[in-house]
Structure formats: C-alpha cells, structure tokens
C-alpha cells in the first residue's frame, strides 16, 4: 500500500485479504439423482452422502440432491412399479450430467467421482432391462440350425445387426433385409402391446414371403425355478388361447415340458390357419436372476404337414437346446484393483488411488462358470501407452474363484493416471471392461494438504505439494488457485499473478482467482486493476455469497478512499446482505454512514459491532464522533473513556483526548 492509503486505513476503514472458503477445496460438491420416464411410479435405491443404501417407492419425476466430498461412489437404480411406462436414471455432479440411461422396466446408473466444481473425472456404468450380451450367441445358433435343419429352404439371406425397437412395436415383417431387432421386455405386470408379447428379436430366412420366422422376447420371472415354470405356462396358455379364441389357431396337445438337465421349459404348439397353414411353437426358457427368454417360432407348411412338422420339430428343439446350454449359462466376472489380498485371494479393499511409492498394483478377478475355451486379455496402460500385456486361456482352471494379476515394477510406479483393459472372449462373444486408477492422491486431498501445510507454517512444503499435484492434474484451476494463495501470502506476488492467470485461462468462470488477483493489485495500490478483477468476479454465478461479500467489501474500500462515498456505502451494504456475519463490512458501512451524516444509522451499526469487537477502540471512537454530531455529549464522553481504556498506541490516545477536550469547551 502507499503511505496515503496506510494513513486512511488508520481512520477506521479496513479491507480484507483473506481467501474465503475455496469452492474447489473446502466446499462440498452437489450430487443430484434424477428418476424420470413415462411410468407413474417406481421403486428406487440409491447411495446417500454417507455411502449407505436407501430404498424408496416414488412418484415420477423424482429428484434429490446431496452434498458430497471430492471423492465419492454413486449408485442409483430404478424399477418400474406401475403397470406401464419407462424409467430413466440420471446422475449429475454440480449440475453436469455424468451418466443417464432409460429402460422399459429397469435402469441403473453407477460409478465414482473425484474432483471439484472446476476439475473432475469419473467412471460410470449404466444398465437397463435384461442384458443383450447373449443375443449374438442366439443368432449364431439359429444360423447354424438353419444351415443344417432346413436344406430345402432358400438360403439367400444375410444376418444383419440387431438393434433396439421402440414404443412397443413389433418388427415390421416387410423389412428389406433380414435383421435382428431387440426391444426389451416390460415385465409380467405390463399391459401387452396389441395383445402380443411386448418385446421382440426377429429372425427370418428370406427377404420376402417368409417361410421360417423366430421371435425371441425377453421376459421377467420369479427367481424360484418352480414359480418361473408356472409363470411360463401361464403366459403360453394366454398366447395360445388368444389364437384359438379368434379362430386363427388350433391348439396341439402333443407336447408339455421339455427338460434339459435341471431346467424345465414350458412349450406349446399351435397350427395357424390363414391363407396359408403355419406351424407355431412357443416356449419359455427360464434364465438366471429372473430374466428369461421366450422362443416363438413359425414355419410355413410348404410340403406335406408330416414332413414340415418333423423338420420344424427337430429344428426348434435343437435351437431351444442350444439356447439353454449356451445362452443361459452366462459367465460372471468382477474386477477389483488393490495392493493387498485376504487369505482366500479376495481384495482387502478396492482402490482407485495408490500411494506415490507403490511398486505393485493387483487386478483381482472373481470368475464364475467360465467355460474352458474362454480367454482373458489384460492390458495395462499409462495415459494411452501400453506398459504390460498378459493373456490367459481359462483351460482346466476351476470354474469359480479369485484370480490375481499383478502389475509389478522394480522401481516405484511413476506418478500418473493408469488404466486396465480386460477382454473376455470365446468364439461367440466378447466382453470388455476398463478400470482406471491413479498413482497419487485425489485432487481434493492435495487441495486440502496445500492449505493445511501453508497455515501450519510449512509454506515451502505446500508449494512443493502443489507443483507435484499439478503433474497429475495439469488442467486444475483449483490447484493453481491454492498455489497462487500461498505464493501471494509468502511475498511472491509476481509468481502468484502468473499462476492465477493460468487458472483463469483454464476456467474463466472460476471466481476465486479474480478475488485473489484483486487483492494483489489492491496491495500494490493499482486500484483500477483491482476494481476490474472484483467487478468481473462478482458477475460470476458460481461465486459463493461469502466470496462475493469479500469482493464487495474490498471494492467498497477502494471507492471510500477515492471519496466516492455513495458507491462505497452501496458496496458495504451489499456485502452485509450477502454475508450478515461479515463484521468488517458492517464496521465499514457504519463509518461510511457517519461520513455521509447518517448518524443514527452509524450509531445503530456500530453498537452491533461493539457486541462482537468488544475490545476494539476504533468502534467506540467512531460512535463517539456520531454521538457528538447529534449533540449527545454524555454518550460521546462515555465512549471516549472506553477508547482511553482500550487504546494500545499513542495515536488512539491522542485523538480521543482531542475530542474530549473539544467536548469540555
């Protein structure tokens, strides 16, 4: 500050150079869960701010917001409980969408988040309705069955990609080319579309005049095998009855349950009669975890009924058997990253951040029901560069258990962000999954440590920590802001200015650097630049009320010293409005009120300050001047006596004595 500014400060106006609660460090992130869709009601579960699971039945749309830390796991699941409609889940952090997905019955959004309002990263997984991973297997089985089971049928067809249909519509039977089309099932409680099953995967062997067609709907059922079979029979009976009731079908009493090992499959045959005779076989194959597959096949009778039925029976049994054996024996795999194992090979805990001196990271896989022909490919990467690869054929290993794959180095792993890519494959399907981890800590941890070290008297270590953290998070405006704070308060304004301008180049909407740069230029008596930074910072919506209050306070001081008292008065008033606990703003407002001859306002506000700053002689001196101005000499003298009792320097004593002498004349 200049000498002139220092002298003015002694009159009583004081400005603030403290850094108030850093948005990117000490404040909380806002995590928002949203459930929407066309359904009216849903059952939901979500992970709260403490990491506990909460369950509710809610009306749509639904939203809740939580204050969470800089490192959090999130999970939101929604299952439709009304008869019809869709459900959609979405997770937001600080109003930015991280993940969303819509399903007919079920939608789930899960993942993890680390960072702050300025800089963050996340991993996410989303799921809806029964998984479609097994559809390529089914397509392959149907193609093989057709090749061997119906040699006389025109083989001029192609199997295109399957895709999702929408709005509960059956796939158009006049498609130009053969495709698989998948619309997920809506469940047992849903109203069927056009009295038909509510989801379809359709295959046929020709482009026109179809002679063979298969529909593969997903459906939900009880997890208890006996109940699943009973539910399957119920649905098939309804389908058959619908055909017979309309006069379009004849129920055949030739089959009941098929058995494949311990799996029982309800099956019904119907003959449809329209312009042509069509054989229709309907079966429901129970799956695991309450998700099963329907099998609805039709065959145009082109030769004798006996021959057509014999071929149709053999072919469909083969298809159903292949689906039971292959499609509903899924492989399960879970992946953890850790550095310590329990005795059974399981991870002690799942880690996303590893200590900076780590020389080993373990990928732990839990596998179940893997077939011998499955292969695992693991690829370790650092920032897109491959550092290690490993391939494992499952072979004769146990079908269930934990398997560990280490990433081990002779030297500690470098600070940085890493990735593990896992691919599970066989001749029919490929599953891919990626896990992300960091050698180092979460950005929020570094932000806190920088301030803790600095205010704990270890500013040099705080600077080293900030520079190391910037190696991991080079695009972090928050880290540069904290580094700028330390540099500014340790007497390096030029370096602080450079770092803070870098923060604004990364995030021009980040309010804290504007405040800090305003303080630096106010310290240097460059009032116009300081005003520019405060004013620009006040325009930002993401600035907290406490930070805006400080910027109004400091801007008001500049206007006060420039003798623009009305503008200073307005700034101090706004500072109090934003942060009523800002005692410095309250004091400055009172002093300015006295200068503007608003004496009663000055006295009222100074009396409030006196209850907080009980031993500050300036407060009593300013109130004494206000009492003198309205002729309350006794009250003025009482306040001046307080000044004499509290004063700690000759300047305060001398000015109090001067006013006392004037009052005694």
XYZ file of C-alpha atoms in Angstrom:
665
model
C 0.000 0.000 0.000
C 1.017 3.642 -0.484
C 1.601 5.915 2.504
C -1.637 7.769 1.722
C -3.655 4.544 1.791
C -1.994 3.489 5.056
C -2.978 6.770 6.685
C -6.549 6.350 5.546
C -6.722 2.863 6.984
C -5.968 4.332 10.408
C -9.217 6.288 10.204
C -11.057 3.016 10.516
C -11.781 1.593 7.054
C -10.188 -1.852 6.670
C -10.272 -4.214 3.696
C -9.895 -7.985 3.592
C -7.154 -10.086 2.030
C -8.230 -13.476 3.378
C -9.129 -16.284 0.973
C -12.656 -17.366 1.871
C -13.839 -20.968 1.633
C -12.403 -22.224 -1.572
C -15.112 -23.643 -3.796
C -12.772 -26.282 -5.131
C -11.422 -27.348 -1.789
C -13.309 -26.933 1.426
C -16.833 -26.677 -0.007
C -18.915 -29.729 -0.913
C -19.905 -30.944 -4.353
C -23.610 -31.282 -5.131
C -24.576 -34.786 -6.290
C -28.045 -34.984 -7.844
C -30.049 -38.132 -8.548
C -32.896 -37.885 -11.095
C -35.515 -40.506 -11.973
C -37.853 -39.660 -14.844
C -39.760 -41.520 -17.558
C -43.309 -42.158 -18.684
C -44.102 -44.513 -15.777
C -46.083 -43.042 -12.890
C -44.319 -44.880 -10.045
C -41.019 -46.682 -9.411
C -39.073 -48.449 -6.700
C -35.631 -46.881 -6.298
C -32.440 -47.434 -4.348
C -29.547 -45.004 -4.124
C -26.294 -44.456 -2.242
C -26.506 -41.458 0.094
C -23.794 -38.991 1.143
C -22.572 -41.365 3.893
C -22.307 -44.314 1.480
C -25.435 -46.047 2.824
C -28.081 -47.578 0.560
C -31.554 -46.011 0.721
C -34.744 -47.515 -0.734
C -37.999 -45.721 -1.562
C -41.124 -46.039 -3.663
C -41.514 -42.762 -5.521
C -43.765 -40.954 -7.995
C -42.084 -39.776 -11.199
C -40.418 -37.427 -11.792
C -38.195 -37.568 -8.676
C -35.015 -35.749 -7.693
C -32.784 -35.467 -4.659
C -29.522 -33.572 -4.140
C -26.738 -34.454 -1.702
C -23.649 -32.600 -0.512
C -20.706 -34.958 -1.055
C -16.938 -34.891 -0.785
C -14.371 -34.696 -3.573
C -14.147 -38.499 -3.800
C -17.391 -40.469 -3.806
C -19.081 -43.588 -5.181
C -22.601 -43.143 -6.517
C -25.385 -45.587 -7.396
C -28.994 -45.109 -8.479
C -31.377 -47.897 -9.521
C -34.993 -47.529 -10.603
C -37.510 -50.304 -11.292
C -40.935 -49.501 -12.670
C -43.739 -50.472 -10.273
C -46.658 -49.027 -12.271
C -48.286 -51.207 -14.977
C -46.746 -49.389 -17.921
C -44.262 -46.751 -18.993
C -40.491 -46.344 -18.891
C -37.929 -45.361 -16.253
C -34.805 -43.280 -16.721
C -31.994 -42.654 -14.244
C -29.524 -39.769 -14.357
C -26.674 -38.730 -12.048
C -25.360 -35.155 -12.038
C -22.459 -33.520 -10.220
C -22.584 -29.758 -9.800
C -25.337 -29.720 -12.491
C -23.145 -31.586 -15.026
C -24.591 -34.915 -16.199
C -22.274 -37.886 -15.552
C -24.433 -40.802 -16.719
C -28.023 -41.490 -17.815
C -29.991 -44.379 -19.335
C -33.626 -45.305 -19.961
C -35.252 -48.743 -19.722
C -38.679 -50.274 -20.098
C -38.620 -51.788 -16.605
C -35.241 -51.129 -15.031
C -32.457 -48.543 -15.246
C -29.260 -48.267 -13.185
C -26.527 -45.616 -13.065
C -23.409 -46.391 -11.042
C -19.868 -45.107 -10.813
C -17.394 -42.958 -8.955
C -16.447 -39.293 -8.981
C -13.377 -37.422 -7.883
C -12.663 -33.722 -8.163
C -14.499 -30.458 -7.635
C -16.625 -27.885 -9.384
C -13.677 -26.804 -11.526
C -11.882 -30.033 -12.405
C -13.070 -33.597 -12.034
C -13.089 -37.085 -13.517
C -15.433 -40.029 -13.197
C -16.052 -43.641 -14.152
C -19.582 -44.854 -14.793
C -21.592 -47.937 -15.704
C -25.193 -47.932 -16.910
C -27.657 -50.809 -17.280
C -31.243 -51.206 -18.457
C -33.531 -54.243 -18.520
C -32.247 -57.755 -19.341
C -28.731 -57.707 -20.872
C -28.413 -58.204 -24.620
C -24.946 -59.781 -24.443
C -26.275 -63.241 -25.281
C -28.107 -62.249 -28.450
C -25.087 -62.783 -30.757
C -24.842 -66.343 -29.404
C -28.502 -66.998 -30.196
C -28.118 -65.539 -33.671
C -25.210 -67.874 -34.379
C -27.189 -70.900 -33.160
C -30.180 -70.061 -35.346
C -27.970 -69.580 -38.374
C -26.237 -72.916 -37.802
C -29.572 -74.679 -37.230
C -30.986 -73.291 -40.440
C -27.915 -74.356 -42.387
C -28.271 -77.956 -41.218
C -32.009 -78.269 -40.476
C -33.786 -76.787 -43.481
C -31.677 -77.604 -46.528
C -34.593 -77.147 -48.920
C -35.283 -73.549 -47.834
C -33.921 -70.689 -49.913
C -30.569 -69.831 -48.343
C -30.311 -66.396 -49.951
C -30.346 -64.403 -46.742
C -27.996 -62.433 -44.552
C -27.870 -61.853 -40.813
C -27.540 -58.156 -40.134
C -27.018 -56.348 -36.847
C -29.655 -56.405 -34.147
C -30.925 -53.115 -32.854
C -33.420 -51.756 -30.397
C -37.031 -51.149 -31.405
C -39.041 -48.555 -29.528
C -42.604 -47.809 -28.445
C -43.543 -51.465 -28.046
C -43.779 -52.098 -31.794
C -43.398 -55.492 -33.422
C -40.653 -55.546 -36.005
C -42.002 -54.779 -39.476
C -42.391 -58.032 -41.386
C -41.688 -56.230 -44.657
C -38.100 -55.279 -43.844
C -35.890 -55.169 -46.906
C -33.173 -57.287 -45.369
C -33.034 -59.793 -42.581
C -32.132 -58.296 -39.203
C -32.245 -58.986 -35.517
C -34.228 -56.356 -33.715
C -34.423 -56.248 -29.939
C -36.884 -54.429 -27.716
C -36.543 -55.240 -24.061
C -39.414 -56.834 -22.170
C -41.627 -54.751 -19.926
C -42.241 -57.492 -17.365
C -45.186 -59.527 -16.152
C -47.252 -56.669 -14.800
C -47.139 -54.625 -18.003
C -50.007 -54.378 -20.426
C -49.106 -56.203 -23.654
C -48.817 -54.296 -26.897
C -51.619 -55.240 -29.335
C -52.289 -58.354 -27.221
C -48.857 -59.663 -28.148
C -45.635 -60.201 -26.221
C -44.052 -56.857 -25.532
C -40.549 -57.370 -26.887
C -39.149 -58.985 -29.975
C -35.991 -60.216 -31.597
C -36.978 -61.406 -35.059
C -35.140 -63.648 -37.479
C -36.277 -64.980 -40.798
C -34.604 -66.765 -43.645
C -35.700 -64.739 -46.688
C -36.420 -61.168 -47.627
C -39.891 -61.884 -48.985
C -42.634 -64.437 -48.395
C -41.150 -65.663 -45.139
C -41.241 -69.424 -44.592
C -39.447 -69.514 -41.230
C -39.502 -66.889 -38.505
C -38.330 -66.748 -34.878
C -39.272 -64.180 -32.235
C -37.100 -64.037 -29.102
C -38.687 -61.881 -26.381
C -37.061 -61.214 -23.040
C -39.365 -61.688 -20.079
C -39.154 -61.397 -16.313
C -39.997 -64.241 -13.966
C -39.574 -65.429 -10.399
C -36.080 -66.399 -9.297
C -37.570 -69.652 -7.907
C -37.452 -72.357 -10.637
C -40.866 -73.863 -9.857
C -42.560 -70.458 -9.883
C -40.741 -69.489 -13.090
C -42.097 -72.582 -14.885
C -45.601 -71.878 -13.573
C -45.416 -68.303 -14.805
C -44.141 -69.550 -18.158
C -47.121 -71.862 -18.532
C -49.484 -69.036 -17.650
C -48.121 -66.794 -20.372
C -48.089 -69.544 -23.004
C -51.661 -70.519 -22.181
C -52.723 -66.898 -22.664
C -50.936 -66.711 -26.007
C -52.442 -69.981 -27.240
C -55.921 -69.068 -26.017
C -55.748 -65.761 -27.870
C -55.015 -67.558 -31.149
C -57.731 -70.165 -30.653
C -60.344 -67.624 -29.488
C -60.007 -65.560 -32.659
C -60.482 -68.615 -34.816
C -56.987 -68.290 -36.224
C -55.418 -71.280 -34.488
C -55.751 -74.864 -33.375
C -54.051 -75.939 -30.150
C -51.966 -79.147 -30.473
C -51.921 -81.350 -27.371
C -48.679 -83.053 -28.318
C -46.029 -81.580 -26.005
C -45.652 -80.389 -22.436
C -42.458 -79.559 -20.568
C -39.061 -80.110 -22.123
C -36.268 -80.970 -19.722
C -32.583 -80.192 -20.188
C -30.756 -81.266 -17.069
C -32.479 -79.468 -14.210
C -34.006 -76.830 -16.479
C -37.707 -77.296 -17.279
C -39.151 -75.494 -20.281
C -42.882 -74.999 -20.907
C -43.741 -75.459 -24.600
C -46.971 -75.215 -26.637
C -47.668 -75.921 -30.331
C -50.377 -74.255 -32.378
C -51.378 -74.523 -36.029
C -52.339 -71.148 -37.522
C -54.680 -71.141 -40.489
C -54.995 -68.094 -42.667
C -54.419 -68.003 -46.397
C -51.650 -70.484 -45.631
C -51.006 -73.081 -42.951
C -48.365 -72.123 -40.406
C -46.879 -74.157 -37.572
C -46.193 -72.131 -34.399
C -44.131 -73.313 -31.434
C -43.975 -71.271 -28.246
C -41.515 -71.994 -25.442
C -40.286 -70.020 -22.448
C -36.753 -70.673 -21.253
C -36.154 -69.634 -17.604
C -32.957 -67.706 -17.088
C -30.852 -66.760 -14.122
C -31.633 -63.824 -11.845
C -35.237 -63.640 -13.041
C -34.558 -62.810 -16.698
C -35.707 -65.435 -19.197
C -36.089 -65.756 -22.955
C -39.148 -66.607 -24.980
C -38.897 -68.696 -28.147
C -41.737 -68.196 -30.648
C -41.080 -69.946 -33.977
C -43.250 -70.162 -37.077
C -42.845 -72.441 -40.121
C -44.866 -72.167 -43.301
C -46.159 -75.598 -44.385
C -44.751 -75.841 -47.922
C -44.726 -79.629 -48.373
C -46.689 -82.279 -46.531
C -47.720 -81.437 -42.961
C -45.964 -84.518 -41.604
C -42.671 -83.666 -43.282
C -42.928 -79.964 -42.421
C -43.752 -80.700 -38.784
C -40.968 -83.279 -38.432
C -38.397 -80.810 -39.767
C -39.862 -77.982 -37.704
C -39.891 -80.081 -34.506
C -36.278 -81.224 -34.922
C -35.033 -77.766 -35.808
C -36.771 -75.917 -32.960
C -35.728 -78.479 -30.349
C -32.143 -78.054 -31.484
C -32.435 -74.286 -31.230
C -34.002 -74.410 -27.765
C -31.357 -76.857 -26.556
C -28.561 -74.636 -27.866
C -30.073 -71.615 -26.105
C -30.414 -73.469 -22.818
C -26.859 -74.776 -22.940
C -25.112 -71.684 -24.336
C -27.225 -68.602 -23.917
C -28.319 -69.114 -20.335
C -25.005 -70.244 -18.907
C -23.519 -66.770 -18.567
C -20.006 -66.058 -17.403
C -19.712 -63.674 -14.474
C -16.671 -61.536 -13.812
C -15.990 -58.816 -11.245
C -12.767 -56.813 -11.176
C -11.041 -55.032 -8.282
C -7.785 -53.109 -8.064
C -5.879 -53.422 -4.798
C -2.435 -53.775 -3.219
C -3.345 -56.298 -0.517
C -5.143 -59.672 -0.515
C -7.044 -61.671 2.081
C -6.196 -65.331 2.688
C -8.853 -66.513 0.215
C -7.368 -64.322 -2.521
C -10.055 -61.650 -2.299
C -9.016 -57.990 -2.184
C -8.758 -56.313 1.213
C -10.324 -53.235 -0.394
C -10.927 -51.803 -3.834
C -8.642 -48.846 -4.592
C -8.718 -46.053 -7.139
C -5.732 -44.195 -5.667
C -2.449 -45.866 -4.733
C 0.399 -44.429 -2.624
C 3.024 -42.494 -4.534
C 5.720 -45.047 -3.714
C 3.703 -48.066 -4.955
C 5.621 -50.693 -6.928
C 2.736 -53.170 -7.257
C -0.899 -52.979 -8.272
C -3.050 -56.125 -8.278
C -6.003 -56.742 -10.556
C -8.236 -59.260 -8.766
C -10.848 -61.073 -10.851
C -13.739 -63.047 -9.449
C -14.933 -65.502 -12.082
C -17.889 -67.856 -12.136
C -18.981 -70.507 -14.631
C -16.221 -69.791 -17.137
C -16.018 -72.318 -19.930
C -12.633 -73.832 -20.807
C -12.462 -72.070 -24.176
C -12.685 -68.598 -22.655
C -9.645 -66.333 -22.902
C -8.702 -63.348 -20.758
C -6.640 -60.473 -22.172
C -5.294 -57.878 -19.737
C -3.628 -54.696 -20.923
C -2.099 -52.144 -18.532
C -1.701 -48.608 -19.841
C -0.378 -45.308 -18.624
C -2.035 -42.388 -20.371
C -2.760 -44.497 -23.504
C 0.729 -46.059 -23.648
C 0.803 -49.839 -23.153
C 3.187 -50.818 -20.347
C 2.293 -54.501 -19.873
C 0.087 -57.143 -21.523
C -0.950 -60.625 -20.426
C -3.134 -63.339 -21.978
C -4.672 -66.285 -20.119
C -6.579 -69.254 -21.555
C -9.013 -70.487 -18.923
C -8.382 -74.139 -19.725
C -8.803 -76.526 -16.811
C -8.939 -73.900 -14.094
C -11.698 -74.022 -11.505
C -14.969 -72.594 -12.779
C -15.279 -70.229 -9.825
C -12.905 -68.225 -7.642
C -10.461 -65.302 -7.364
C -7.541 -64.838 -9.740
C -4.897 -62.107 -9.317
C -2.804 -60.430 -11.984
C -0.020 -58.159 -10.711
C 1.428 -55.099 -12.346
C 4.833 -55.206 -10.673
C 7.842 -52.967 -11.319
C 11.369 -52.926 -9.951
C 11.060 -49.195 -9.240
C 8.059 -47.359 -7.781
C 5.443 -46.613 -10.396
C 5.543 -43.083 -11.735
C 3.022 -40.542 -10.581
C 0.184 -40.613 -13.097
C -3.132 -41.961 -14.325
C -3.333 -45.620 -15.356
C -5.847 -47.918 -16.991
C -6.502 -51.665 -17.020
C -8.362 -53.040 -20.040
C -9.857 -56.507 -19.645
C -11.268 -58.528 -22.529
C -13.041 -61.865 -22.054
C -13.690 -63.730 -25.284
C -14.626 -67.028 -26.866
C -15.925 -67.972 -30.274
C -19.331 -66.453 -29.588
C -18.986 -63.306 -27.537
C -16.634 -60.621 -26.317
C -16.923 -58.758 -23.011
C -14.748 -55.709 -22.443
C -14.240 -53.690 -19.289
C -11.886 -50.883 -18.262
C -10.704 -49.894 -14.785
C -8.982 -46.580 -14.075
C -6.603 -45.830 -11.210
C -4.049 -43.253 -10.142
C -0.627 -43.456 -8.565
C -1.069 -40.464 -6.318
C -3.993 -38.985 -4.466
C -7.304 -37.424 -5.376
C -7.143 -33.779 -6.368
C -9.257 -32.752 -3.385
C -6.741 -34.323 -0.996
C -3.931 -32.244 -2.495
C -6.055 -29.082 -2.265
C -6.629 -29.636 1.446
C -2.998 -30.526 2.148
C -1.701 -27.367 0.438
C -3.759 -25.159 2.742
C -3.064 -27.279 5.833
C 0.703 -27.065 5.254
C 0.600 -23.356 4.481
C -1.456 -22.347 7.508
C 0.540 -24.797 9.618
C 3.708 -22.805 8.936
C 5.142 -25.073 6.201
C 4.586 -22.910 3.131
C 7.638 -24.279 1.278
C 6.238 -27.817 1.533
C 2.840 -26.500 0.451
C 4.392 -25.121 -2.750
C 6.201 -28.410 -3.461
C 2.960 -30.343 -2.905
C 1.051 -28.040 -5.262
C 3.655 -28.390 -8.016
C 3.631 -32.195 -7.653
C -0.170 -32.282 -7.749
C -0.124 -30.238 -10.961
C 1.862 -33.038 -12.600
C -1.157 -35.274 -12.001
C -3.832 -32.679 -12.654
C -2.293 -30.188 -15.118
C -5.689 -28.756 -16.060
C -6.731 -27.959 -12.499
C -7.674 -24.332 -11.954
C -8.301 -25.082 -8.267
C -4.730 -26.279 -7.635
C -3.344 -23.159 -9.305
C -5.645 -21.033 -7.178
C -4.338 -22.592 -3.959
C -0.743 -22.314 -5.152
C -1.406 -18.659 -6.011
C -2.733 -18.094 -2.489
C 0.415 -19.496 -0.886
C 2.707 -17.509 -3.191
C 0.760 -14.295 -2.559
C 0.814 -14.664 1.203
C 4.530 -15.551 1.265
C 5.585 -12.409 -0.585
C 5.770 -13.593 -4.211
C 3.034 -11.547 -5.924
C 4.563 -11.825 -9.412
C 4.616 -15.636 -9.364
C 1.183 -15.652 -7.771
C -0.169 -13.413 -10.555
C 1.236 -15.733 -13.219
C -0.260 -18.845 -11.619
C -3.651 -17.231 -11.014
C -3.876 -16.036 -14.611
C -3.164 -19.619 -15.685
C -6.103 -20.710 -13.524
C -8.370 -18.239 -15.320
C -7.093 -19.401 -18.710
C -8.247 -22.914 -17.734
C -11.563 -21.838 -16.206
C -12.658 -18.258 -16.781
C -15.798 -18.912 -14.709
C -13.826 -19.738 -11.539
C -14.400 -16.837 -9.142
C -11.596 -17.300 -6.591
C -8.682 -16.234 -8.840
C -10.493 -12.951 -9.612
C -10.677 -12.259 -5.887
C -7.024 -13.129 -5.326
C -5.799 -11.022 -8.254
C -7.912 -8.147 -6.960
C -6.151 -8.453 -3.587
C -2.711 -8.498 -5.243
C -3.385 -5.307 -7.221
C -5.049 -3.630 -4.222
C -1.913 -4.404 -2.200
C 0.111 -2.730 -4.959
C -2.211 0.336 -4.930
C -3.214 -0.402 -8.542
C -6.841 0.349 -7.724
C -8.210 0.318 -11.268
C -6.964 -3.217 -11.968
C -8.182 -4.358 -8.575
C -11.634 -2.915 -9.332
C -11.707 -4.704 -12.685
C -10.994 -8.091 -11.107
C -13.508 -7.636 -8.281
C -16.201 -6.455 -10.689
C -15.633 -9.328 -13.119
C -15.609 -11.831 -10.273
C -18.921 -10.500 -8.977
C -20.555 -11.249 -12.339
C -19.965 -14.999 -11.959
C -22.925 -17.064 -10.813
C -20.744 -19.765 -9.242
C -19.150 -17.374 -6.729
C -20.298 -18.136 -3.198
C -22.110 -15.476 -1.197
C -19.215 -15.240 1.277
C -16.715 -14.678 -1.548
C -18.937 -12.056 -3.188
C -19.278 -10.362 0.174
C -15.490 -10.055 0.436
C -15.221 -8.660 -3.099
C -17.893 -6.030 -2.341
C -16.053 -5.196 0.892
C -12.710 -4.664 -0.850
C -14.264 -2.782 -3.752
C -16.065 -0.536 -1.265
C -12.731 0.291 0.404
C -11.294 1.441 -2.933
C -14.292 3.706 -3.567
C -14.130 5.033 0.021
C -10.511 6.095 -0.341
C -11.371 7.676 -3.697
C -14.013 9.739 -1.790
C -16.838 8.093 -3.753
C -18.722 7.557 -0.514
C -22.156 6.746 -2.005
C -20.734 3.901 -4.116
C -18.654 2.637 -1.172
C -21.777 2.756 1.009
C -23.715 0.630 -1.505
C -20.869 -1.938 -1.735
C -20.640 -2.287 2.050
C -24.426 -2.695 2.270
C -24.368 -5.430 -0.372
C -21.514 -7.184 1.462
C -23.635 -7.303 4.640
C -26.692 -8.512 2.710
C -24.702 -11.409 1.216
C -22.935 -12.311 4.461
C -24.571 -10.896 7.615
C -21.686 -12.254 9.705
C -19.161 -10.076 7.810
C -18.327 -7.818 10.756
C -15.671 -5.881 8.846
C -18.240 -4.897 6.216
C -20.656 -3.881 8.986
C -17.983 -1.670 10.559
C -17.001 -0.069 7.249
C -20.670 0.547 6.457
C -21.114 2.329 9.801
C -18.018 4.530 9.305
C -19.244 5.500 5.822
C -22.715 6.224 7.198
C -21.139 8.678 9.651
C -19.207 10.349 6.830
C -22.498 10.686 4.914
C -24.082 12.200 8.066
C -26.429 9.245 8.571
C -25.607 9.405 12.276
C -28.435 7.304 13.711
C -27.651 4.508 11.198
C -23.956 4.752 12.115
C -24.709 4.522 15.847
C -27.022 1.514 15.402
C -24.496 -0.408 13.296
C -21.505 0.483 15.492
C -23.446 -0.732 18.520
C -23.852 -4.098 16.761
C -20.115 -4.229 16.023
C -19.269 -3.322 19.649
C -21.027 -6.507 20.810
C -18.635 -8.534 18.627
C -15.418 -6.493 18.748
C -15.622 -5.785 22.458
C -12.018 -4.611 22.841
C -11.640 -2.560 19.621
C -11.109 1.103 20.480
C -11.868 2.241 16.883
C -15.513 1.165 17.261
C -16.032 3.362 20.343
C -14.157 6.273 18.760
C -16.367 6.213 15.640
C -19.533 6.006 17.738
C -18.302 8.875 19.939
C -17.958 11.078 16.839
C -21.521 10.138 15.804
C -22.905 10.983 19.264
C -21.008 14.302 19.184
C -22.610 15.134 15.813
C -26.176 14.768 17.196
C -25.407 16.571 20.479
C -25.278 13.523 22.769
C -22.190 14.704 24.675
C -22.535 12.390 27.676
C -22.739 9.319 25.472
C -19.826 10.584 23.404
C -17.722 11.119 26.550
C -18.562 7.601 27.794
C -17.359 6.088 24.511
C -14.174 8.169 24.584
C -13.466 6.918 28.089
C -13.709 3.368 26.647
C -11.190 4.377 23.965
C -8.743 5.587 26.609
C -9.136 2.283 28.489
C -8.660 0.095 25.399
C -6.130 2.105 23.354
C -2.838 0.346 22.712
C -0.975 3.160 20.922
C -0.352 6.922 21.255
C -2.299 7.742 18.090
C -5.556 6.390 19.523
C -4.949 8.069 22.878
C -4.166 11.453 21.328
C -7.198 11.561 19.039
C -9.530 10.558 21.914
C -8.077 13.287 24.150
C -8.513 15.824 21.342
C -12.246 15.083 21.037
C -12.681 15.085 24.849
C -11.068 18.496 25.057
C -13.410 19.776 22.364
C -16.455 18.454 24.223
C -15.356 20.065 27.504
C -15.070 23.554 25.966
